[in-house]
C-alpha positions as YAML, in Angstrom:
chain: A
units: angstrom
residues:
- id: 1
  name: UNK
  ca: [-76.29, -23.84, -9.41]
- id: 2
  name: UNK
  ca: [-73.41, -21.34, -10.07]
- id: 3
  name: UNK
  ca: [-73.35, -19.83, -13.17]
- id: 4
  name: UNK
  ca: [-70.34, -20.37, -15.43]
- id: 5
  name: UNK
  ca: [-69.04, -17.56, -15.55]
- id: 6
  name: UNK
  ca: [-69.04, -16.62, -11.95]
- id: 7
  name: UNK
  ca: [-66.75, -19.74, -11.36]
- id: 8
  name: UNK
  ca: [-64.29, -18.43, -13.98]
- id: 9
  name: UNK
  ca: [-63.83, -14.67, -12.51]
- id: 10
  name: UNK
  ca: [-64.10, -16.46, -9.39]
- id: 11
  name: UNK
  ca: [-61.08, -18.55, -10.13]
- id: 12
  name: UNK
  ca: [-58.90, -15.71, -12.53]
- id: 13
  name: UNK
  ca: [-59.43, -13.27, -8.73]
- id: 14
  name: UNK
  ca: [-57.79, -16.50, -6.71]
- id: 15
  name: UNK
  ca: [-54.90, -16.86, -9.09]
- id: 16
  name: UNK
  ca: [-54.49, -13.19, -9.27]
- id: 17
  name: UNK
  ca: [-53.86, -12.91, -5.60]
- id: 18
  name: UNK
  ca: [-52.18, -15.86, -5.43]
- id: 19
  name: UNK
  ca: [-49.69, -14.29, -8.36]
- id: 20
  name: UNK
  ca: [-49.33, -10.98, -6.81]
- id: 21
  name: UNK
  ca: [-47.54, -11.46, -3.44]
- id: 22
  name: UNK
  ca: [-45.08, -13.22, -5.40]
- id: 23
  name: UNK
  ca: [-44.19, -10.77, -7.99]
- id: 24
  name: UNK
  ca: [-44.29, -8.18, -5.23]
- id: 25
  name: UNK
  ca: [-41.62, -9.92, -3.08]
- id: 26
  name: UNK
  ca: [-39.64, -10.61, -6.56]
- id: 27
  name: UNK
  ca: [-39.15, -6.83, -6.89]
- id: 28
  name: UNK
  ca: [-38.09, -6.06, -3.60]
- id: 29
  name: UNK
  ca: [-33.97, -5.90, -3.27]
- id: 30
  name: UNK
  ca: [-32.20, -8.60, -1.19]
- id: 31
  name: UNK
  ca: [-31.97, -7.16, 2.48]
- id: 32
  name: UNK
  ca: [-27.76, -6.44, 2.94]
- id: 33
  name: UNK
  ca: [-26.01, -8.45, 5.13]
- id: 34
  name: UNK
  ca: [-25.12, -6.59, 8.52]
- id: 35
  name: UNK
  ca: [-21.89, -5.24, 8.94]
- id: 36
  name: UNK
  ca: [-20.00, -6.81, 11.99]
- id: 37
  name: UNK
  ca: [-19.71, -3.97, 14.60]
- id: 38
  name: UNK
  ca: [-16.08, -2.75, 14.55]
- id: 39
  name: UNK
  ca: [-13.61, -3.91, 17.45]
- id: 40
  name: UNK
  ca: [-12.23, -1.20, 19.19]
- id: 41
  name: UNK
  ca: [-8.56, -1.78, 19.32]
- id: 42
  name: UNK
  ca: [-6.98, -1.94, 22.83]
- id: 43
  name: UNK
  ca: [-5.08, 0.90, 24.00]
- id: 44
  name: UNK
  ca: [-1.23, 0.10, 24.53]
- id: 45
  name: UNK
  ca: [-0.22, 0.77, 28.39]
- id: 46
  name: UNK
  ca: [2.64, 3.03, 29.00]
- id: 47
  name: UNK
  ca: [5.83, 1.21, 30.24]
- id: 48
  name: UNK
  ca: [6.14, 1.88, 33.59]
- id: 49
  name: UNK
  ca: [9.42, 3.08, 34.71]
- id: 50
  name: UNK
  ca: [10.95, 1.57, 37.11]
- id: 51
  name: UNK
  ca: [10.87, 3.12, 40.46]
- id: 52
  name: UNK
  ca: [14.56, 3.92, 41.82]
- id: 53
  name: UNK
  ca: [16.09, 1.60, 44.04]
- id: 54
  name: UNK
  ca: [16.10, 3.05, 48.05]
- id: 55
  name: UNK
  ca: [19.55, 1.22, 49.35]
- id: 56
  name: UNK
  ca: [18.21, 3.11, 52.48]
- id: 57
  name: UNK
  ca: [15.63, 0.55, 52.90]
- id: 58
  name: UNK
  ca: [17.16, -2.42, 50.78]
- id: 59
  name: UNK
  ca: [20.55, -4.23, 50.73]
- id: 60
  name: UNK
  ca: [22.23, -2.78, 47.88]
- id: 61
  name: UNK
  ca: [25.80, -3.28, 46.52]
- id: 62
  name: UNK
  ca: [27.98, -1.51, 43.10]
- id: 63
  name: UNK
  ca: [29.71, -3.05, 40.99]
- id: 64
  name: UNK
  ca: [32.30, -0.39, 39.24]
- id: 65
  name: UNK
  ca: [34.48, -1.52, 36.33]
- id: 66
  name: UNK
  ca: [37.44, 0.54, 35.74]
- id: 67
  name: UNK
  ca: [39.89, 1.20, 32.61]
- id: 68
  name: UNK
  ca: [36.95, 0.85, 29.94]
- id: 69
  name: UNK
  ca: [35.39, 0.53, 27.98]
- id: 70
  name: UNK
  ca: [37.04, -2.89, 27.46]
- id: 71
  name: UNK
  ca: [36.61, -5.35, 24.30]
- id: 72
  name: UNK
  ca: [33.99, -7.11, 26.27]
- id: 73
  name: UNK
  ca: [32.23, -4.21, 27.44]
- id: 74
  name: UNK
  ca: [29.05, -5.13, 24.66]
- id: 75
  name: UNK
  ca: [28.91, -8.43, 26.34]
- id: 76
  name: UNK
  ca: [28.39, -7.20, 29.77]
- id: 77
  name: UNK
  ca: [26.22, -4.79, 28.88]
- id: 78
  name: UNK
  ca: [23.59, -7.24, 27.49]
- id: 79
  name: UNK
  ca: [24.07, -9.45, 30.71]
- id: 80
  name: UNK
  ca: [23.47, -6.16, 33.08]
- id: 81
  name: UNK
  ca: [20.32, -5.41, 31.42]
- id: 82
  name: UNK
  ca: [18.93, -9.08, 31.64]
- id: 83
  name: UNK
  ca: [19.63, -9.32, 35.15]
- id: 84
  name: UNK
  ca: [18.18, -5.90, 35.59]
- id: 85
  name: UNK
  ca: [21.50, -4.21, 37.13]
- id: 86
  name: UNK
  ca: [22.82, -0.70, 36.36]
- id: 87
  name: UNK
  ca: [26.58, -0.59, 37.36]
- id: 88
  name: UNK
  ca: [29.06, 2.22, 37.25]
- id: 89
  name: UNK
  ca: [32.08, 2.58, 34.42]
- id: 90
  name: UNK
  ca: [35.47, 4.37, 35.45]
- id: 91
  name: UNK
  ca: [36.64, 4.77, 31.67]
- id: 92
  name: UNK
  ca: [39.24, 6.27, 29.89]
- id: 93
  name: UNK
  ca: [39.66, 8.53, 27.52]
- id: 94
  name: UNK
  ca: [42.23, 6.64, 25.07]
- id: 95
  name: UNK
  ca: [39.65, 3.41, 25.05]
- id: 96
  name: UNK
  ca: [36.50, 6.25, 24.87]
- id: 97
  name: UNK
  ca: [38.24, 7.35, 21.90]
- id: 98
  name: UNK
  ca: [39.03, 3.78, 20.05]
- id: 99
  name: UNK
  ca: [35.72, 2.63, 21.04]
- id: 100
  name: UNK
  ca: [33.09, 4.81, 20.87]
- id: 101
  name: UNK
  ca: [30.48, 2.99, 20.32]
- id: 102
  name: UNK
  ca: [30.83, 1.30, 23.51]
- id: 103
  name: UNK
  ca: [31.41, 3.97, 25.48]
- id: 104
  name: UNK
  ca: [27.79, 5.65, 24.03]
- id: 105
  name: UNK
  ca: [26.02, 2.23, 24.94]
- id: 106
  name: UNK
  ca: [27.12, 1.99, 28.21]
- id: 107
  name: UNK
  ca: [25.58, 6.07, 28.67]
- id: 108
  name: UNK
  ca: [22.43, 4.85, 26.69]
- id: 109
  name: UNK
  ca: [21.63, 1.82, 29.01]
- id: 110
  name: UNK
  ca: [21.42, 3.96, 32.40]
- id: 111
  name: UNK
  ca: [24.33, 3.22, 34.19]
- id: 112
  name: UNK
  ca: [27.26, 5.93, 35.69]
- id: 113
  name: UNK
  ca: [30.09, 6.47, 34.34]
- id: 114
  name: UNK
  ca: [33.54, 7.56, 35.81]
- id: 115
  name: UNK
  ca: [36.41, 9.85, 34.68]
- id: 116
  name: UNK
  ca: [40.00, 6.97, 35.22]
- id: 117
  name: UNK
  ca: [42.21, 9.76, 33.43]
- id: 118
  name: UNK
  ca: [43.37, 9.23, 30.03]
- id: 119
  name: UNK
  ca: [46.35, 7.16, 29.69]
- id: 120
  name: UNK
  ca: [46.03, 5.47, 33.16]
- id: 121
  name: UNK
  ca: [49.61, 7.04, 35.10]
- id: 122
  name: UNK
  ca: [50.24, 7.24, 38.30]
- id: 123
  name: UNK
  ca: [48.79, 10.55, 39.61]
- id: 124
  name: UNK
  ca: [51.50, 10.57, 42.72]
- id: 125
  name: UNK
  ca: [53.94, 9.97, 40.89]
- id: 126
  name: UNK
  ca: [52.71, 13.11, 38.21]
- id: 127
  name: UNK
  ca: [52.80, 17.33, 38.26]
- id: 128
  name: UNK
  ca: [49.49, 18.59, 39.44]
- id: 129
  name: UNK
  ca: [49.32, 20.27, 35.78]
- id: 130
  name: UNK
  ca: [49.35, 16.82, 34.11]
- id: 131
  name: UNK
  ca: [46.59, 15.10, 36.53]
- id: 132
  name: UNK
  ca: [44.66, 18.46, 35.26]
- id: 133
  name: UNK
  ca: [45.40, 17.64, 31.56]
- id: 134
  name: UNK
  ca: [44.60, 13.82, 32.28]
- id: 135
  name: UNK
  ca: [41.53, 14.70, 33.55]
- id: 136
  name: UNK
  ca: [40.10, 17.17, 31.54]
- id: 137
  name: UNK
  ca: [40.95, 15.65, 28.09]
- id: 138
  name: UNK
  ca: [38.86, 13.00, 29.47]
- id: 139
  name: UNK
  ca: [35.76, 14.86, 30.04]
- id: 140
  name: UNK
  ca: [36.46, 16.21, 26.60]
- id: 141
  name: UNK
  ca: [36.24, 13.02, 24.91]
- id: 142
  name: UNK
  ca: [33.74, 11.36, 26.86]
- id: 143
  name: UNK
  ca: [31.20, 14.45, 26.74]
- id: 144
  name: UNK
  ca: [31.99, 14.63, 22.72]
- id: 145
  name: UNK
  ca: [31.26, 10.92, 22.32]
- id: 146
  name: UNK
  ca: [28.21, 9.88, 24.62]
- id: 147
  name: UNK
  ca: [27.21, 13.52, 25.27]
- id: 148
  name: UNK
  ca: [27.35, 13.34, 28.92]
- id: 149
  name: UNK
  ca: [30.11, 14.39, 31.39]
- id: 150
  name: UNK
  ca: [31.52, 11.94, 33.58]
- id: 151
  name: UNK
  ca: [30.77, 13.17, 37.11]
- id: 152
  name: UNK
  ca: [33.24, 11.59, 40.10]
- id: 153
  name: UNK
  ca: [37.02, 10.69, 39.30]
- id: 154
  name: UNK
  ca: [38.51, 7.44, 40.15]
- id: 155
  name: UNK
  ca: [42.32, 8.29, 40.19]
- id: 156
  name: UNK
  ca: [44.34, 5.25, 38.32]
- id: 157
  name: UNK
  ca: [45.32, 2.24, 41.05]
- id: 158
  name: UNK
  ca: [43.53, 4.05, 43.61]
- id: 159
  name: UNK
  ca: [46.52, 6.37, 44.02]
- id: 160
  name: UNK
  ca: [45.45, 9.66, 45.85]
- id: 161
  name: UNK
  ca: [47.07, 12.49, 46.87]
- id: 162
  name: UNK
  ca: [47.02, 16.40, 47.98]
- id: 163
  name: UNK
  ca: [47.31, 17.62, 44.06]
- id: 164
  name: UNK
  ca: [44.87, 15.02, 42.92]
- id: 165
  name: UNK
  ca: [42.28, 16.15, 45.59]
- id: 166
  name: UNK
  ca: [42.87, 19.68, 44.30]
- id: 167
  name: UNK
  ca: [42.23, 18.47, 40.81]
- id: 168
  name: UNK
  ca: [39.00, 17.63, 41.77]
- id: 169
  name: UNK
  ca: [38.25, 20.20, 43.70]
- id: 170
  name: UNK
  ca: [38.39, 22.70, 40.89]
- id: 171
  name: UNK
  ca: [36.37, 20.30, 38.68]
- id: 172
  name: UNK
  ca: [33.78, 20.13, 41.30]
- id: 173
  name: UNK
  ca: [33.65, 16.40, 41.24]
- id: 174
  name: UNK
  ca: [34.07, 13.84, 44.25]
- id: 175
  name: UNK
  ca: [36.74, 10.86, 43.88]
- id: 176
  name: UNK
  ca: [35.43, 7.21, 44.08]
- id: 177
  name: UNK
  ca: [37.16, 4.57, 45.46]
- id: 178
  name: UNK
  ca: [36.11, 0.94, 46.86]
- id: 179
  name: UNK
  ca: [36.23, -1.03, 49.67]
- id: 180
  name: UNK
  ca: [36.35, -4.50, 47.74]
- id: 181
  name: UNK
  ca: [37.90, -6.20, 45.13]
- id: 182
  name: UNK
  ca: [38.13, -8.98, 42.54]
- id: 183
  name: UNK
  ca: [41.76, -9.48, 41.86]
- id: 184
  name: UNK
  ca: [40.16, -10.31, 38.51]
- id: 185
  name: UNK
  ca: [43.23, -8.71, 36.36]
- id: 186
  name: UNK
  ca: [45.77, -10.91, 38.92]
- id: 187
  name: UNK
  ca: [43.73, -14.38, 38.60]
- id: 188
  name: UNK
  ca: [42.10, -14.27, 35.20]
- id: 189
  name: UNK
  ca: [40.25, -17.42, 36.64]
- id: 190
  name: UNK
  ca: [36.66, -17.16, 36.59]
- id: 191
  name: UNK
  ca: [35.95, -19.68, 40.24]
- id: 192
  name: UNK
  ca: [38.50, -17.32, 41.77]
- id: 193
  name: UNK
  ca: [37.12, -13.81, 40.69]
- id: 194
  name: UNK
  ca: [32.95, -15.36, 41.67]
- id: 195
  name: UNK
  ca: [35.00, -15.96, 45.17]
- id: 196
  name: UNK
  ca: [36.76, -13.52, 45.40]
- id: 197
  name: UNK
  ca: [33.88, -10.87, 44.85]
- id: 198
  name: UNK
  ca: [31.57, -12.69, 47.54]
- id: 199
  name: UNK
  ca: [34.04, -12.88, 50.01]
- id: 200
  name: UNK
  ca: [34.01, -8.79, 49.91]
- id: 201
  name: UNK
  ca: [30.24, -8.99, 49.05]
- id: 202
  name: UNK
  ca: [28.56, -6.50, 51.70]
- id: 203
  name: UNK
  ca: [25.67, -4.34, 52.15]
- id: 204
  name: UNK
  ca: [26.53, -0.59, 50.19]
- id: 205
  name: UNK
  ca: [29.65, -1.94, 49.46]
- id: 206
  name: UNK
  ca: [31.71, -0.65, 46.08]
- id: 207
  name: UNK
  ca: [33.19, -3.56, 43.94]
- id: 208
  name: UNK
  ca: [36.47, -3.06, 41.85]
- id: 209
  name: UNK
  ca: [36.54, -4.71, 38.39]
- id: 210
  name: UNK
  ca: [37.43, -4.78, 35.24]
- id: 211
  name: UNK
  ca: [35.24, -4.98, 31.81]
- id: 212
  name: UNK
  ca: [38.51, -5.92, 29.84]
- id: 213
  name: UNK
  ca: [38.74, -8.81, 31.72]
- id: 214
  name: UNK
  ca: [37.35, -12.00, 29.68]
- id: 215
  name: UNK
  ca: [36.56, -14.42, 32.85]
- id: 216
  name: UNK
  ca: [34.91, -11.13, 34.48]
- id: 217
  name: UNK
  ca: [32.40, -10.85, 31.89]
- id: 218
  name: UNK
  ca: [32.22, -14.34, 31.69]
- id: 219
  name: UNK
  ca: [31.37, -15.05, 35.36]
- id: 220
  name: UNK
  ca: [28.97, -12.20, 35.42]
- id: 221
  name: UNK
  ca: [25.47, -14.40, 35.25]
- id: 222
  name: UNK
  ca: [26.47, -16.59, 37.49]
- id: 223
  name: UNK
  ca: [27.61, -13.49, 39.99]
- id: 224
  name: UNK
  ca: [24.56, -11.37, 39.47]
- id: 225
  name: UNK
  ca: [22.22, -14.52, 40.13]
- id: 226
  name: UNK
  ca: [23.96, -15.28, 43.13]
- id: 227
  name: UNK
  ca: [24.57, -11.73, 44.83]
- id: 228
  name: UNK
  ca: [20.45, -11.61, 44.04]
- id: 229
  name: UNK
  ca: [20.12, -14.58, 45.63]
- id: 230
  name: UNK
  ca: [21.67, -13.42, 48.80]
- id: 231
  name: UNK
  ca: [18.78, -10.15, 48.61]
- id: 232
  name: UNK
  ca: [21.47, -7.71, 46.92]
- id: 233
  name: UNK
  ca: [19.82, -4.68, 44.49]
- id: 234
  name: UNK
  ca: [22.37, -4.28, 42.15]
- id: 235
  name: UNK
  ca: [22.99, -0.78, 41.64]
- id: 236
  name: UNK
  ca: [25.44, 2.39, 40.41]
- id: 237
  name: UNK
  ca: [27.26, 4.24, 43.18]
- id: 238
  name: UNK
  ca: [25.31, 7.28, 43.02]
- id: 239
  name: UNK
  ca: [22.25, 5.22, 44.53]
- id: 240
  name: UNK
  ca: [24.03, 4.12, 47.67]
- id: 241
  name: UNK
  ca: [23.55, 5.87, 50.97]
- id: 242
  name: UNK
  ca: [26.01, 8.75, 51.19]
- id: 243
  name: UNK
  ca: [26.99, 9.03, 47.58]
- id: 244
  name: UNK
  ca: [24.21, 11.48, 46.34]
- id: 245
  name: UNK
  ca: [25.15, 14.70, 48.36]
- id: 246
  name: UNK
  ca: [29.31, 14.08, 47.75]
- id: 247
  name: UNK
  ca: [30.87, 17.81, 48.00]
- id: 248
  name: UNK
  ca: [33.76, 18.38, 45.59]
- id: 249
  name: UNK
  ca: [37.26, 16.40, 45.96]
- id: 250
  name: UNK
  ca: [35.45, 14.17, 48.90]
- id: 251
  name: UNK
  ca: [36.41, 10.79, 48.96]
- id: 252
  name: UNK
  ca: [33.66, 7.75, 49.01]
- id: 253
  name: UNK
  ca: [33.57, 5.48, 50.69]
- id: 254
  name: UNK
  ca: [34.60, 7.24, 53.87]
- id: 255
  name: UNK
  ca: [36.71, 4.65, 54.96]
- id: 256
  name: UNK
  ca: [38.68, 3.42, 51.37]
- id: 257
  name: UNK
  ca: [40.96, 6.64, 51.59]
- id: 258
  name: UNK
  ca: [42.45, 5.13, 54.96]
- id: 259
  name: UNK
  ca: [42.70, 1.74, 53.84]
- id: 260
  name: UNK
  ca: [45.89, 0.35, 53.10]
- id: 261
  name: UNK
  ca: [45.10, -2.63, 51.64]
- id: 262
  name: UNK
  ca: [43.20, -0.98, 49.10]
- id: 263
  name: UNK
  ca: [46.09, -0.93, 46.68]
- id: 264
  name: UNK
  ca: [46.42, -4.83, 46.50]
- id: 265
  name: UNK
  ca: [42.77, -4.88, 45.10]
- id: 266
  name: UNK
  ca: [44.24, -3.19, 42.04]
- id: 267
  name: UNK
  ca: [47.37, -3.19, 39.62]
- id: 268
  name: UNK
  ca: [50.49, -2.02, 40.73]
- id: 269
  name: UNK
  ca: [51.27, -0.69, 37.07]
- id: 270
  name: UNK
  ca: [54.44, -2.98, 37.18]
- id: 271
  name: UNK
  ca: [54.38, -4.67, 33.10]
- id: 272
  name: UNK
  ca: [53.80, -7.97, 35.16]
- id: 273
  name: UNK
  ca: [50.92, -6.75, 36.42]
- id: 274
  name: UNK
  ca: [49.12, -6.65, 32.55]
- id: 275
  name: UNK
  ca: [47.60, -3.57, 34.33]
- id: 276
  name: UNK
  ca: [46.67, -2.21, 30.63]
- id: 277
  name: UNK
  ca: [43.55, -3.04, 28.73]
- id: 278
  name: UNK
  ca: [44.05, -4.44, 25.65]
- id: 279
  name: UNK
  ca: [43.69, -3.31, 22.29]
- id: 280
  name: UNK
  ca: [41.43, -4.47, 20.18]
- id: 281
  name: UNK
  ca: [43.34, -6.71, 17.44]
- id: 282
  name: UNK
  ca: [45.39, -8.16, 20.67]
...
């Protein structure tokens, strides 16, 4: 028989170790919760640019817009740049210098732009020293407003002669033309201008319009979706074959200076002709 007091010690060790673990564990700190791992943020990809059109290799066409900028000039700006489509701007210098703003938007988005003399007269029918001044207080205004120089001349109505070519030749900067019109400023009907423009739709082909023309702006998404349609790249002169290496005073397209029918594409200048783009409060 166990003795008493063994069975006592023997039962204070049991509750001692029993007791122990559990004020041992007591003392220990709570283990801290584990810090998700961080996400690396993704790296942004650079935009690409987009590569330059080759009208060697793809059927290309240019729409030019002459006399700006015009009123509308905003809203045809937004609907190049949805369709993707840099055009080219003849402007001049009285509208550069009543709307600025326009005329620095139109440099900002990419697309050419045009020296159409400053008050829009007829350079055959004006001294070789006025064309000059015409010209040049253009480039004045335009380079002081968008910071850019225009860089070919389209001469008002597509009238060209001898003094006019000399003009340019001492600017150093060829003379655009076109071999295609709208008749938009004659028909101010927007059916008539979308036919008009696809009837002279052709491959490298330069397109005469006008941005102060409501109906033009107007009929410009359905245009652009349509000359896409048909596989045209819709692009500024400079990109079409032929009009990157123009010498001074040279006239593109080759053919428009020989073309006599080139005058009906564009105003006479005759008041019946509303040749003029308008102001802005008109």
């Amino acid at each position: 028989m166990k003795s008493p007091i063994r069975i006592v010690l023997a039962g204070g060790c049991a509750l001692g170790l029993l007791s122990a673990p559990a004020a041992a564990w007591a003392e220990q700190p709570a283990a801290a919760a584990p810090k998700p791992a961080a996400t690396a943020k993704p790296t942004a990809k650079p935009t690409a640019k987009p590569k330059p059109v080759d009208c060697t290799k793809v059927k290309c066409i240019a729409l030019t817009f002459d006399d700006g900028p015009g009123k509308y000039a905003d809203k045809l700006l937004a609907t190049l740049k949805k369709h993707d489509a840099k055009a080219t701007f003849f402007l001049e210098g009285q509208y550069v210098k009543s709307r600025p703003k326009l005329a620095k938007q139109i440099v900002d988005a990419g697309h050419d732009i045009g020296n159409h003399s400053y008050s829009h007269p007829k350079f055959t029918e004006t001294s070789i020293d006025e064309i000059r001044e015409e010209l040049q207080k253009t480039q004045d205004i335009v380079k002081k407003v968008t910071g850019r120089y225009p860089t070919t001349i389209r001469p008002p109505y597509g009238l060209l002669d001898d003094d006019t070519k000399t003009v340019a030749a001492e600017m150093k900067m060829p003379i655009i033309l076109w071999n295609g019109g709208s008749r938009d400023w004659a028909t101010r009907n927007e059916k008539a201008i979308y036919d008009e423009v696809l009837k002279n739709a052709k491959r490298d082909g330069v397109i005469l319009m006008h941005d102060w023309v409501a109906q033009t702006v107007t009929v410009m998404p359905k245009l652009l979706t349509e000359l896409k349609k048909q596989g045209y790249h819709l692009v500024a002169v400079s990109s079409l074959p032929g009009a990157k290496a123009l010498k001074p005073a040279e006239v593109f397209p080759v053919s428009a200076a020989a073309d006599k029918d080139l005058s009906t594409d564009s105003p006479t200048g005759d008041p019946d002709d509303f040749a003029e783009s308008p102001a802005d409060d008109s």
